[in-house]
Coordinates of C-alpha atoms in Angstrom, one line a residue:
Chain A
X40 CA 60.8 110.1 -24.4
X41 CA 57.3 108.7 -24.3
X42 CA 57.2 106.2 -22.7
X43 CA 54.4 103.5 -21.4
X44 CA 54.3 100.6 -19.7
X45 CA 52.0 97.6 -21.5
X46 CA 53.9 95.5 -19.7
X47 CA 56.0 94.8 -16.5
X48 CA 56.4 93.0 -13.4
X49 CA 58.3 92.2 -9.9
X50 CA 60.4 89.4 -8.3
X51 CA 61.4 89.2 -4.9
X52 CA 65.0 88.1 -3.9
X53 CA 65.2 86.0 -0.5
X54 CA 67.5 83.0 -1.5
X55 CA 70.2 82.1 -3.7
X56 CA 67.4 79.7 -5.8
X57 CA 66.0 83.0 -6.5
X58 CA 69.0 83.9 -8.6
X59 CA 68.0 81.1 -11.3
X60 CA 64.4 82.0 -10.8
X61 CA 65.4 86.4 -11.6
X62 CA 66.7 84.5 -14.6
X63 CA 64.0 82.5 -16.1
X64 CA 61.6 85.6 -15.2
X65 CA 64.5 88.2 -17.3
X66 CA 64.7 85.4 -20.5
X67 CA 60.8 85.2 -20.4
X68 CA 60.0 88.5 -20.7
X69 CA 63.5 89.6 -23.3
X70 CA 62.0 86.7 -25.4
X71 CA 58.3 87.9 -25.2
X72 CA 59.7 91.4 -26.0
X73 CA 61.1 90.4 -29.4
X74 CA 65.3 90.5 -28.1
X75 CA 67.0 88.3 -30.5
X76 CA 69.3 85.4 -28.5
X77 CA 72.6 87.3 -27.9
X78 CA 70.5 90.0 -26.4
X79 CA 68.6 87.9 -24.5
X80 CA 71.8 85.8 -23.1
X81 CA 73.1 89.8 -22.3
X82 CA 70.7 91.1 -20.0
X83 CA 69.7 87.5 -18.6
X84 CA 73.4 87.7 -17.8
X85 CA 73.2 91.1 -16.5
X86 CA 70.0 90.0 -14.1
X87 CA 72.0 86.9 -12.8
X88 CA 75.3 89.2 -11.6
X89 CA 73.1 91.8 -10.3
X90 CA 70.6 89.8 -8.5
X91 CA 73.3 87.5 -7.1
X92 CA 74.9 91.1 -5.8
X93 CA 71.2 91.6 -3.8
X94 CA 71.3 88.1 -2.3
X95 CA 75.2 88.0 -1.1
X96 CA 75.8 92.0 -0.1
X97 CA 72.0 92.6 1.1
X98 CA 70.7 89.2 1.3
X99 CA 67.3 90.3 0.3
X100 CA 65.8 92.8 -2.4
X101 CA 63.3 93.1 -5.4
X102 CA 63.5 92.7 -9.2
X103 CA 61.5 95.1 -11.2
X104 CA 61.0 94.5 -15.0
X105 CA 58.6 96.7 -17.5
X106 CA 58.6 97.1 -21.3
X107 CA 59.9 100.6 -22.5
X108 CA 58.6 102.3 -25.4
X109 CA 60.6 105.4 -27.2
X110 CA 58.5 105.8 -30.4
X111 CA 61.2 104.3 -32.5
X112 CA 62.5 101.6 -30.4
X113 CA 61.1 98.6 -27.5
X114 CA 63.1 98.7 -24.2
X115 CA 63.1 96.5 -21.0
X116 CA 64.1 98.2 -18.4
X117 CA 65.1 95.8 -15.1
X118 CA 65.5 97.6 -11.4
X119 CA 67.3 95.8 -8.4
X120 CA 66.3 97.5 -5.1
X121 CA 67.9 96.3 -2.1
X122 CA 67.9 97.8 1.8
X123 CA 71.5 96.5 1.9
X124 CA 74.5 98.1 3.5
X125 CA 74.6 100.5 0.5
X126 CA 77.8 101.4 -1.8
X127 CA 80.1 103.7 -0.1
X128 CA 82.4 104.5 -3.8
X129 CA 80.1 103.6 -6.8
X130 CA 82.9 105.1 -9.3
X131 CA 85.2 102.4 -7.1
X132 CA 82.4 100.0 -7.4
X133 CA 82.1 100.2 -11.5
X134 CA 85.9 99.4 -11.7
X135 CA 86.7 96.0 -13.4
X136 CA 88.3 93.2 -10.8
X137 CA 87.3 95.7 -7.5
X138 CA 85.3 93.8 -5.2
X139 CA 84.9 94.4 -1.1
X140 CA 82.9 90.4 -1.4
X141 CA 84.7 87.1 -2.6
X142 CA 83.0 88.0 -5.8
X143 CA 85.3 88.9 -9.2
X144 CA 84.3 92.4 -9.5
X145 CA 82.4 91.7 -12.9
X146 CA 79.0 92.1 -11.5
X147 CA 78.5 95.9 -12.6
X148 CA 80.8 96.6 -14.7
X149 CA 80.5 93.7 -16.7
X150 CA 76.6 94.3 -16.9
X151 CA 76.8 98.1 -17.7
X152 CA 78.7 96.5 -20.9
X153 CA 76.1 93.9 -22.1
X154 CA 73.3 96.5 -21.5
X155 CA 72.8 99.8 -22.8
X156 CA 72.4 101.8 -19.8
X157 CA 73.2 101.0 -16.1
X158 CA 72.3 103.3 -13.3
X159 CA 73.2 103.0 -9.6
X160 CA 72.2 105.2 -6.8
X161 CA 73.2 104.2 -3.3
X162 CA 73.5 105.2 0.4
X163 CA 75.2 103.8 2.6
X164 CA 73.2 102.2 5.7
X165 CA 70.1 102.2 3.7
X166 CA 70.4 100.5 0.4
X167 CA 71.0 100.6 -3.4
X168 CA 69.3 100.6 -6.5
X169 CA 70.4 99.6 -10.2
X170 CA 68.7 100.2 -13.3
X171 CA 70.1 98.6 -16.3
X172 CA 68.1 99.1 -19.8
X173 CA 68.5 97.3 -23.0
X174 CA 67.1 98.6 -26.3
X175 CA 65.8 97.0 -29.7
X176 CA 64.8 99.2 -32.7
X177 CA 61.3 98.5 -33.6
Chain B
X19 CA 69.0 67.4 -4.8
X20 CA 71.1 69.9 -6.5
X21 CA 73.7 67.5 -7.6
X22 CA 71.3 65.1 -8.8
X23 CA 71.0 66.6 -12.5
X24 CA 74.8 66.2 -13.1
X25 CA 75.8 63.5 -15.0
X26 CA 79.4 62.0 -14.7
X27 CA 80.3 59.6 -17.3
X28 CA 83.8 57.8 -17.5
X29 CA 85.1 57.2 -20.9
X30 CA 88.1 55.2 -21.0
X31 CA 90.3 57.4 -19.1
X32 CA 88.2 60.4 -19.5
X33 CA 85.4 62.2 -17.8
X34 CA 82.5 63.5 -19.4
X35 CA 80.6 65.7 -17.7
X36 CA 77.4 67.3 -18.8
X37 CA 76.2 70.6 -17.2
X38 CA 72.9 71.3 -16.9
X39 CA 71.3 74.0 -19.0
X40 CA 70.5 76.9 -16.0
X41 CA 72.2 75.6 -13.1
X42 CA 71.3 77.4 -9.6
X43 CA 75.2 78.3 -7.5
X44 CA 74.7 75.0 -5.7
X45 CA 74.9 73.2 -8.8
X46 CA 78.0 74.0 -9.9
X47 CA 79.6 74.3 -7.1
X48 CA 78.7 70.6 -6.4
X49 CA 79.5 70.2 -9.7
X50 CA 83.1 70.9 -9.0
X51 CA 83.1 68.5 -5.8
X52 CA 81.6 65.9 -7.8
X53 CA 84.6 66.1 -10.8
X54 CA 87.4 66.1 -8.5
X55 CA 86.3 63.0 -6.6
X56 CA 85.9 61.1 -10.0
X57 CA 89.3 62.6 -11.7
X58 CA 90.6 60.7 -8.2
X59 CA 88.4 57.7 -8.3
X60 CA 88.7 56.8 -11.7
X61 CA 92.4 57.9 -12.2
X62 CA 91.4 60.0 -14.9
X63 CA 93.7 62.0 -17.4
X64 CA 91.7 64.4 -18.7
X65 CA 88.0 66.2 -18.3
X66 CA 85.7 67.2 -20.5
X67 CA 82.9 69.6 -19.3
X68 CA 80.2 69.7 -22.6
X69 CA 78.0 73.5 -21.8
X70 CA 76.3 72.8 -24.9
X71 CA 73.5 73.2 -23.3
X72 CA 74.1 76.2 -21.1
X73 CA 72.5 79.2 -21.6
X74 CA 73.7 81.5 -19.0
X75 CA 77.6 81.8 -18.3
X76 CA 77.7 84.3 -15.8
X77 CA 81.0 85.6 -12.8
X78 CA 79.8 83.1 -10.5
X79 CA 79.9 79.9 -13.0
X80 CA 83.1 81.1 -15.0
X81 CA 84.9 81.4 -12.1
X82 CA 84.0 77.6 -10.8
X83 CA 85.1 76.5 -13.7
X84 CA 88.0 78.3 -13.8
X85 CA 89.4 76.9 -10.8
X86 CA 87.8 73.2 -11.1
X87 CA 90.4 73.4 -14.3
X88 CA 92.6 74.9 -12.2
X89 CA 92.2 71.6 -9.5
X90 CA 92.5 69.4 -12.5
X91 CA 95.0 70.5 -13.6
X92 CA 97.3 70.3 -10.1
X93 CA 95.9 66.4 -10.2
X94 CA 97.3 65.6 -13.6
X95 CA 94.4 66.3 -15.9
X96 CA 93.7 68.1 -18.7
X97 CA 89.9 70.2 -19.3
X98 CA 88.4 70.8 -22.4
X99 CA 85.4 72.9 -22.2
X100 CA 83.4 72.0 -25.2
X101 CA 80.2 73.2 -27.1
X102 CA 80.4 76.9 -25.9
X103 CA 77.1 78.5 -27.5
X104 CA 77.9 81.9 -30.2
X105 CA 75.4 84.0 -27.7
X106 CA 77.3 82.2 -24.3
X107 CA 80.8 83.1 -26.8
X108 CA 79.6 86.2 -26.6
X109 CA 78.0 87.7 -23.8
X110 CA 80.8 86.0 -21.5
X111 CA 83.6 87.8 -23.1
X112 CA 82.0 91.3 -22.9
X113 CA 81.1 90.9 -19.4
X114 CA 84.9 90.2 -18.8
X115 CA 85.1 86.6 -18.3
X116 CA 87.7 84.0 -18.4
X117 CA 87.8 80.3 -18.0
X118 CA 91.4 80.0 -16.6
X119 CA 93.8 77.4 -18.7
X120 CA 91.1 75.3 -20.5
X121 CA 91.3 73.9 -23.4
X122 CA 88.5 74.5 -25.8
X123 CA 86.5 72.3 -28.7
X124 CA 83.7 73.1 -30.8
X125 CA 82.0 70.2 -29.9
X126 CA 82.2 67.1 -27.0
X127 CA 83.7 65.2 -30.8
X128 CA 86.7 67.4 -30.9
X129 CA 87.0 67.8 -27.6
X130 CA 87.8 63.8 -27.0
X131 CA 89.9 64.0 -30.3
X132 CA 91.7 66.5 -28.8
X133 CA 92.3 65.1 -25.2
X134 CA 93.3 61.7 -27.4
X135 CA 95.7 63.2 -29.3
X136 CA 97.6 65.3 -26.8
X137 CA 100.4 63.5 -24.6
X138 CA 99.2 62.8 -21.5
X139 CA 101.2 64.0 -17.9
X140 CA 101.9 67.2 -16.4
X141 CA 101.1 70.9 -17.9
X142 CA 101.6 74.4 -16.5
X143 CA 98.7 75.2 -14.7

């Protein structure tokens, strides 16, 4: 894949206002991209459950965005990096309604379904990072 | 703050309550305070909560209002959740979502047509 990057850009997590904010930055740049609106509803949901996953498991992290290009089709590509307590069972993690939080268990799961690929890497004690990527044919 | 940009509106023995378009957690978690101290201080027998203009439904939000219709419902109430958008429709189902035992309407209209014409008084919750 050949990809470059005309475009991309970061947002730092701190607070739970930060959460809306990840959201407004995600529907900006899906809209600037060209994502039609059930696309861009998709991964601004995805970047609200996985940025409110920073602020309540690691409390602080950042949101990376950039513009993906494959030759036939325009990605965005969102990362969520976090120096939180880490993920001890991702395959545990990625089932629906498991949760070690008070949260529903929807977070990744639900956003590896409304985007077209969701990565995670994670170790515990020093953090995690998830990369979720949605596509639109040129 | 927060609670500021909710807007709670009696109508006859209804509540109307209008959510905000991109509500931050605090929101609508006040938002929930806020609708069970008016279903108690206006004795009312149903809700309805109009997301017309929400454009973001994600865990954190469908789950409020899942148990706000929940709390409603345990006071005698009845909760139509009206104006869901196609895209909201959408995206909340695949991620997994569920709004507990609400009642739904296309529109804030039907929604008030539908409270009106339903018997009022207890319902499994």
């Amino acid at each position: 894949m050949n990809e470059n990057e005309p475009h991309q850009g970061e947002f730092r997590i701190t607070s739970e206002n930060d959460i809306v904010m990840a959201r407004k930055v995600v529907r900006d740049a899906a809209t600037t991209l060209g994502f039609g609106l059930t696309d861009v509803t998709r991964i601004v949901t995805a970047a609200s459950e996985l940025t409110r996953n920073i602020y309540h498991y690691a409390k602080s992290g950042v949101m990376h965005w950039r513009v993906l290009n494959s030759g036939t089709e325009n990605g965005l590509e969102l990362t969520f990096e976090d120096q939180g307590p880490g993920i001890p069972d991702i395959e545990k993690a990625m089932e629906p309604g498991f949760s070690t939080g008070k949260g529903l268990g929807m977070g990744l799961p639900g956003s590896k379904r409304l985007m077209d690929e969701l990565t995670i890497e994670s170790t515990v004690g020093k953090g995690t990072t998830v990369v979720v990527r949605k596509w639109m044919r040129k | 703050m927060a609670s500021e940009s909710i807007s709670v509106i009696k109508l006859r023995d209804l509540l109307l309550v209008t959510v905000p378009p991109d509500p931050d957690d605090e929101t609508v978690s006040a938002l929930q305070e806020q609708v069970l101290r008016a279903m108690a201080q206006h004795e009312a027998k149903g809700l309805v909560l109009d997301i017309s203009t929400v454009q973001t439904l994600d865990s954190f939000f469908a789950r409020t209002v899942a148990e706000t219709v929940q709390m409603v419902g345990l006071m005698g109430g009845r909760t139509v959740l009206a104006g869901m958008r196609a895209s909201v429709a959408v995206t909340s189902t695949q991620l997994g979502l569920t709004v507990g035992n609400s009642l739904t309407a296309l529109n804030v209209d039907r929604a008030l047509d539908l409270l009106n014409a339903a018997p009022s008084g207890s319902r499994r919750v």
